C-alpha positions as MATLAB code, in Angstrom:
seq = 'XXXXXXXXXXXXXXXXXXXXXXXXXXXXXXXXXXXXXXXXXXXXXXXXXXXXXXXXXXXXXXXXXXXXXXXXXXXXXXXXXXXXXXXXXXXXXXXXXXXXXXXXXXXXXXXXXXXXXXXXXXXXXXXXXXXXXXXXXXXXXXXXXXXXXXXXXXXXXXXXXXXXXXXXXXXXXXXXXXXXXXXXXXXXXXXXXXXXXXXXXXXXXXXXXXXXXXXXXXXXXXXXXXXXXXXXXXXXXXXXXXXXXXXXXXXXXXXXXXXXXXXXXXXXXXXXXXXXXXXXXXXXXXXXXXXXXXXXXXXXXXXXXXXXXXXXXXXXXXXXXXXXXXXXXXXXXXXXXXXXXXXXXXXXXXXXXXXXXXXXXXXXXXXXXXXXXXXXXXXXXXXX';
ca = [
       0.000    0.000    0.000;
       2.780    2.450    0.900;
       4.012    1.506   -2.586;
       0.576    2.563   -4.345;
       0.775    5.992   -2.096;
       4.444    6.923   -3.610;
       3.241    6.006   -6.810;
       0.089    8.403   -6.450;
       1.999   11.068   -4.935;
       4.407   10.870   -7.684;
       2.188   10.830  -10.722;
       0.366   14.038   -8.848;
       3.376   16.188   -8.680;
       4.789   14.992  -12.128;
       1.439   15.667  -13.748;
       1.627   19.485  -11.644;
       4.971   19.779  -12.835;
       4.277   19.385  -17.012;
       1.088   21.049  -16.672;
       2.375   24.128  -15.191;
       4.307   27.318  -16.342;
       8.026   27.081  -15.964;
       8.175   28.957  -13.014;
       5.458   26.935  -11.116;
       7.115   23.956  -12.245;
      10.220   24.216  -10.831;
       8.027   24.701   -7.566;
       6.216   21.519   -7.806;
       9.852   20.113   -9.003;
      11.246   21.097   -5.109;
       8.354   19.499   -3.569;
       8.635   15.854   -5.692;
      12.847   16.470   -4.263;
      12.675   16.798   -0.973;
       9.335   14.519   -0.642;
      11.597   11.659   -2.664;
      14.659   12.548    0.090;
      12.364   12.273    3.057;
      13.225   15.967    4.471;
      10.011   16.789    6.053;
      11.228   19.795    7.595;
      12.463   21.283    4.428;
       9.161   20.588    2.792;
       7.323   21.674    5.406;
       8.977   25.074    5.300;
       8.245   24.965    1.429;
       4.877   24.060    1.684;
       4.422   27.224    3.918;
       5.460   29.588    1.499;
       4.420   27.454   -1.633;
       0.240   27.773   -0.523;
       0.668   31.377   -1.201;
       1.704   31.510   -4.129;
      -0.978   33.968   -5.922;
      -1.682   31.477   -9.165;
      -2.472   28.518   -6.444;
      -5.537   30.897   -4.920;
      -8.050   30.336   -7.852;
     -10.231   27.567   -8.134;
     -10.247   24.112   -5.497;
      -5.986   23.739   -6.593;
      -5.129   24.191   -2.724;
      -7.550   21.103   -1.726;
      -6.570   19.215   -4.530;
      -2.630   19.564   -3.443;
      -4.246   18.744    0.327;
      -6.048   15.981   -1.139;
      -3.694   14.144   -3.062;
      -0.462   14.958   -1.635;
      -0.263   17.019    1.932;
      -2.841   14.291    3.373;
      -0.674   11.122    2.759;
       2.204   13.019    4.640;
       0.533   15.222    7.096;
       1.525   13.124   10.696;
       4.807   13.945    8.988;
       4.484   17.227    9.383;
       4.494   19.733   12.467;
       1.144   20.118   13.503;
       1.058   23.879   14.121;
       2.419   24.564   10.635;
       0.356   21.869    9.074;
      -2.642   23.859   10.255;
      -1.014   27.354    9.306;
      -0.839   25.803    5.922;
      -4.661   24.127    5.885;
      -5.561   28.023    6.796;
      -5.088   28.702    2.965;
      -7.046   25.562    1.684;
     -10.076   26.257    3.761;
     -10.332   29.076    1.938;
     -10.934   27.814   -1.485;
     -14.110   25.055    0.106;
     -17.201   26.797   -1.678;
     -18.860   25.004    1.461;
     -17.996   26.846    4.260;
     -20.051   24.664    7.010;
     -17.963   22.394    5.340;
     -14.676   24.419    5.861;
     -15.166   23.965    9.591;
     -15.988   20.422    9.506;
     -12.662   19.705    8.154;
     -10.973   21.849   10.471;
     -13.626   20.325   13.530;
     -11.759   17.116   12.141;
      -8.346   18.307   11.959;
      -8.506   19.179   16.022;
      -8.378   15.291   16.352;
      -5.051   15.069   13.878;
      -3.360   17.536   15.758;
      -4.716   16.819   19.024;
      -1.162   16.532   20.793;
      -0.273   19.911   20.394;
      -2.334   22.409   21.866;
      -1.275   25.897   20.043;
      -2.277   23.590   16.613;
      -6.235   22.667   17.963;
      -6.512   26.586   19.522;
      -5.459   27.468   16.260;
      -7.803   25.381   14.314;
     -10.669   26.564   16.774;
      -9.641   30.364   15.863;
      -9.885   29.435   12.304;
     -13.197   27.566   12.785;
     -14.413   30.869   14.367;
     -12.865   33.066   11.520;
     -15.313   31.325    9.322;
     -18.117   31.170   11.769;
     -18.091   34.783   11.813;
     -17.374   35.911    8.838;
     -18.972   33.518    6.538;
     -21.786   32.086    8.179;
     -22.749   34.902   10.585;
     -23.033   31.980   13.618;
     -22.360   34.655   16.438;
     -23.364   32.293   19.292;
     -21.416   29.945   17.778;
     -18.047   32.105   17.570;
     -18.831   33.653   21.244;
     -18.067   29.741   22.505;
     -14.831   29.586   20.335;
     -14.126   32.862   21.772;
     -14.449   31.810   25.560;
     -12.594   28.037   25.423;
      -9.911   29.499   23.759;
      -9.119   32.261   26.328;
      -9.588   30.213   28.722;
      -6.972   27.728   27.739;
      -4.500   31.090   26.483;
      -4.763   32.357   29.917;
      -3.048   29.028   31.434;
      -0.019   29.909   29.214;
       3.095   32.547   30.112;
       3.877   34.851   27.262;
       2.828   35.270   23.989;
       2.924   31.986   21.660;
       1.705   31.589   17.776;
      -1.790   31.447   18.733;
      -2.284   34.968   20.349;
      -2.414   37.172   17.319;
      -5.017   35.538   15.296;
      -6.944   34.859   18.465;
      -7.442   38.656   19.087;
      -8.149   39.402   16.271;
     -10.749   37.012   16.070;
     -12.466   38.395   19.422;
     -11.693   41.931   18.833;
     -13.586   41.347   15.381;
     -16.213   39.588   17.151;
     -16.498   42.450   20.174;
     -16.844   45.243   17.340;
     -19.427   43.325   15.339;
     -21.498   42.909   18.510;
     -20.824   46.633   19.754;
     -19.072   45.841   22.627;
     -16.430   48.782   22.589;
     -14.419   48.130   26.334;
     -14.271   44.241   25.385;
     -12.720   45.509   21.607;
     -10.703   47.883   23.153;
      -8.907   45.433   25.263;
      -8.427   42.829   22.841;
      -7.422   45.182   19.869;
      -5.037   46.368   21.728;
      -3.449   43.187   22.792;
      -3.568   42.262   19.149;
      -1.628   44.940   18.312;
       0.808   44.169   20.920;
       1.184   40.788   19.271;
       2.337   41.982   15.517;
       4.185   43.848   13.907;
       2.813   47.337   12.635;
       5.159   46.759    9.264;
       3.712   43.255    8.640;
       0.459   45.112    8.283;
      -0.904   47.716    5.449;
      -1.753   51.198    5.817;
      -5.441   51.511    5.830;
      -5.705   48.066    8.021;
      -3.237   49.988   10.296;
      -5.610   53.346   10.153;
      -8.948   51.306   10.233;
      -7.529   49.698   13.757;
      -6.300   53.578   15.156;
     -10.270   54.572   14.177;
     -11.715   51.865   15.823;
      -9.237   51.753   18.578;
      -9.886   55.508   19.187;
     -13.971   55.516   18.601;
     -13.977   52.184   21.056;
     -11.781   54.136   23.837;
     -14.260   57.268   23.819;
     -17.207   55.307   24.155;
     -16.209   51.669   26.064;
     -17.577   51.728   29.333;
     -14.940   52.104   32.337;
     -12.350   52.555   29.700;
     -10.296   55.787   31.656;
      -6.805   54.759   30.773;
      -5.983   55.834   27.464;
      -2.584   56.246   28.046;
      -2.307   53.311   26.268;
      -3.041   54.243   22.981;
      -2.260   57.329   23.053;
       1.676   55.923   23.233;
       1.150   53.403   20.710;
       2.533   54.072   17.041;
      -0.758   53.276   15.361;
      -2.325   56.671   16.294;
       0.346   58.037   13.921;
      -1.507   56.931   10.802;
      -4.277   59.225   11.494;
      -2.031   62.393   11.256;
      -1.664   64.431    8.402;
      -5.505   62.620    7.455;
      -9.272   63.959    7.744;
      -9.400   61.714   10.660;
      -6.402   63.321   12.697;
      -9.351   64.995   14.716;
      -9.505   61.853   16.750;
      -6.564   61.643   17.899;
      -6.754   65.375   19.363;
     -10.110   64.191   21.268;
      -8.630   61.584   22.764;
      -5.513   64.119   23.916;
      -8.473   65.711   25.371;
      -9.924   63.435   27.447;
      -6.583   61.757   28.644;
      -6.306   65.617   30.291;
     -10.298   65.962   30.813;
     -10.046   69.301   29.014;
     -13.720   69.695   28.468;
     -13.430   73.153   26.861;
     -11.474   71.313   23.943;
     -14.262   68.918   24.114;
     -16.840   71.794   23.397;
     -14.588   73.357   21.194;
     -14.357   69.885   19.026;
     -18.458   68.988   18.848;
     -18.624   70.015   15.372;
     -15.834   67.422   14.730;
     -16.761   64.735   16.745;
     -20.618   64.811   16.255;
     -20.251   64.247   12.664;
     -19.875   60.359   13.740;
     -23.356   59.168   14.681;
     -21.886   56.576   17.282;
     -20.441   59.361   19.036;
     -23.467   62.021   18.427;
     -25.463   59.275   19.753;
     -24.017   59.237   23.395;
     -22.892   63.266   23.995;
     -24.293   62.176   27.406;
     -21.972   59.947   28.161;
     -19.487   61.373   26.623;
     -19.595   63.921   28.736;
     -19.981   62.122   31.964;
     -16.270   60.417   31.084;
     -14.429   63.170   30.480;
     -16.138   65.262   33.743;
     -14.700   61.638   35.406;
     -12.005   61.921   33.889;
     -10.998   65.902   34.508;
     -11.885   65.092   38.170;
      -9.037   62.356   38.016;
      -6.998   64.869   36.163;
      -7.496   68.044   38.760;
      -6.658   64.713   42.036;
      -3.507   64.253   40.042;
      -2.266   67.267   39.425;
      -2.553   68.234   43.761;
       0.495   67.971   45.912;
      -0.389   64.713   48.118;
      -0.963   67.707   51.294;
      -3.057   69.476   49.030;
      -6.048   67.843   47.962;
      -8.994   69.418   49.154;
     -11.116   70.293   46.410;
     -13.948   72.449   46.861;
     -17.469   71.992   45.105;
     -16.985   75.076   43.379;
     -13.327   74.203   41.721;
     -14.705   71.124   40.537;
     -17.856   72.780   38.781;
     -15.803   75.536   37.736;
     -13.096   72.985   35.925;
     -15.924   70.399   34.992;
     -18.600   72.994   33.495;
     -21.046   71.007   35.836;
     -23.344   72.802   38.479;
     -22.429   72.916   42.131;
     -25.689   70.844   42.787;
     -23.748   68.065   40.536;
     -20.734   67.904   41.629;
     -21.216   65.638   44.498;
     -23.203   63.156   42.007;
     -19.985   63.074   39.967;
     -17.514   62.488   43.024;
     -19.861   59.685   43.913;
     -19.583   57.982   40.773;
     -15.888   58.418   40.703;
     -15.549   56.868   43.628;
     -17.981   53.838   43.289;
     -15.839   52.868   39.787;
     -12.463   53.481   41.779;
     -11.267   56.255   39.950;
     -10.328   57.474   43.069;
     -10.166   57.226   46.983;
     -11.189   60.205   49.442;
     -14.342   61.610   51.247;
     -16.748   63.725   50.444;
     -17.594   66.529   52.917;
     -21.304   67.841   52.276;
     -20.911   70.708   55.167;
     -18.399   72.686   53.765;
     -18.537   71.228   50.234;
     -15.432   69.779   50.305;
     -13.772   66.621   48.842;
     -10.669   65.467   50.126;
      -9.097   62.997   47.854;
      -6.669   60.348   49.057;
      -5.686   58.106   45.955;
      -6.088   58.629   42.731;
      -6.159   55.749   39.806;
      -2.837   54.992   37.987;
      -2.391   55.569   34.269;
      -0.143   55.629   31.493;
       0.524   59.339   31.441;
       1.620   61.444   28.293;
       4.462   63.270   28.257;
       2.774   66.559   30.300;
       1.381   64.200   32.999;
       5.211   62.908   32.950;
       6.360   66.897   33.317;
       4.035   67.242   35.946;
       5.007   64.223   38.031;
       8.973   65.021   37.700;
       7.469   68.619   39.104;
       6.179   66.527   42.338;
       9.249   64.885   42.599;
      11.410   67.680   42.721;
       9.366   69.312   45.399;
       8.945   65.963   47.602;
      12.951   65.615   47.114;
      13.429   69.149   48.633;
      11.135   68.043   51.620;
      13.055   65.325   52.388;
      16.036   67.444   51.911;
      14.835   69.882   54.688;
      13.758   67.062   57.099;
      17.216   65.812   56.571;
      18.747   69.403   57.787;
      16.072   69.736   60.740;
      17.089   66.653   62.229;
      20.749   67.336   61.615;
      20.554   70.626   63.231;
      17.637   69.716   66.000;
      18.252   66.346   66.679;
      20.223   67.011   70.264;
      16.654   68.930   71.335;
      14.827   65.447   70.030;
      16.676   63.301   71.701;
      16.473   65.461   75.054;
      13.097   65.653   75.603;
];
């Protein structure tokens, strides 16, 4: 039988080989060479690059190689890059329920690796969501993959794709904190140059749209310090990326000063409220941050004044600050005072940076004078 299997594989690369243009041919000459030889590796790596070759993608060629060749040596083959290379035959089933019963299939092949099922599971999901429109479905795909991701330490071959399955998925759905969070970790897994310009801008929109509006999303530090904004400068859309400077300082007049901009994108338009209600949070966090550690009394009227709010409001939006954790303190209805204690950590921009090296300097020259009044008082301290 092994016999009839050489035979079969070798009459289906010989036949590729004199049907093919000269250039193909020598491909499908490499493959018969290092199949005949027995170096797997070698072939595997070929195989890898040899599925994407752009006169392969028409048609059902891809199965057809799977079929009669890649199938008779696939436990031959390492299972995470056998499925990296079944990624590209998928694509050509005209079938796609049946797409993700061959992949529901090839979870048993590859069963004893785990990146190689996860990644078969993403794929199944990739289909599920894209081509068939099975939401429910992809949700489950969604949740026993992370589950098994979050076992692991670091970032294996799996991450990418998976987040950009979900964060897909989360945007779809209109989910905006879940896409935030797993866009950006999808980002964190590539590399900016391995993707094109616009899919680069379309994930700074998105990114940007999903930080504005994605509830308890306050930290946009983040993004603001990633490289992707900077495809949005120098473009219509380089608005954004000014509103978000806003909020990441709660500058509300900026925010007032930007409505015509920002309004013009009905997701946006649609929640002002809100909208407004993060960035008062978020100037609150701002004015905490910016106050010496001894001086953080804030009165009612310097938070209304810097949040455009009334007084009657204010203590509605220190409440709410301090329910989500934003920050720690007491609220002091008597004399209409809040005194903060703690405020939330960020990722600051380079201003929040200035201002922090400003609180430095000044806690460095109280412990410098501390340092001289014990030197020069100490005898009276120690006589008492």
């Amino acid at each position: 039988m092994a016999v009839d299997v050489g035979k079969n594989i070798s009459s289906f690369l010989s036949s590729k080989q004199s049907s093919s243009s000269s250039e193909l041919a020598a491909e499908w000459a490499a493959l018969d060479e290092l199949h005949t030889k027995k170096l797997y590796h070698q072939l595997t790596l070929k195989l890898m690059t040899f599925v994407k070759s752009p006169s392969l993608q028409e048609g059902e060629q891809l199965i057809e190689l799977y079929s009669k060749f890649i199938a008779y040596i696939e436990n031959k083959i390492n299972p995470l890059s056998l499925v990296e290379i079944l990624a590209f035959v998928v694509q050509q089933y005209t079938d796609w329920k049946e797409a993700v019963s061959f992949l529901e299939k090839m979870e048993v092949k590859v069963k004893g690796c785990e990146d190689a099922v996860m990644l078969c599971k993403v794929f199944e999901g990739q289909i599920l969501l894209e081509k068939l429109s099975d939401t429910t479905a992809t949700k489950k795909i969604i949740d026993d993959v992370e589950k098994e991701l979050d076992k692991k330490d670091g970032v294996g071959p799996v991450h990418g794709r998976f987040y950009l399955l979900a964060s897909t998925y989360y945007r779809q759905q209109g989910k905006h904190a879940e896409y935030y969070r797993t866009a950006l970790r999808y980002l964190g897994c590539v590399n900016l140059d391995d993707l094109s310009f616009k899919e680069q801008m379309q994930h700074a929109f998105f990114l940007g749209l999903a930080a504005l509006l994605g509830e308890g999303v306050y930290n946009l530090g983040e993004l603001l310090a990633h490289p992707v904004l900077q495809t949005m400068k120098n473009t219509p859309n380089k608005w954004l990326v000014d509103l978000l400077l806003a909020f990441n300082s709660g500058d509300i007049a900026k925010f007032d000063e930007m409505k015509p901009k920002w309004s013009s994108v009905p997701d946006l338009a649609a929640q002002e409220l809100k909208l407004r209600q993060k960035i008062s949070l978020l100037c609150l966090m701002e004015m905490t941050f910016k106050r010496p550690s001894t001086d953080r009394q804030l009165t009612f009227e310097e938070i209304a004044a810097e949040t455009r709010l009334p007084v009657n409001e204010v203590e509605l939006l220190v409440m709410k600050a301090l329910a989500q954790g934003l920050v720690k303190g007491a609220i002091d209805q008597v004399d209409g005072r809040v005194h903060m204690t703690w405020v939330q950590p960020r990722v600051l921009d380079k201003q929040q940076i200035g201002t922090m090296v400003k609180r430095l300097d000044v806690w460095c020259k109280d412990v410098k004078n501390m340092e001289q009044l014990l030197e020069t008082q100490a005898h009276d301290f120690l006589t008492l």
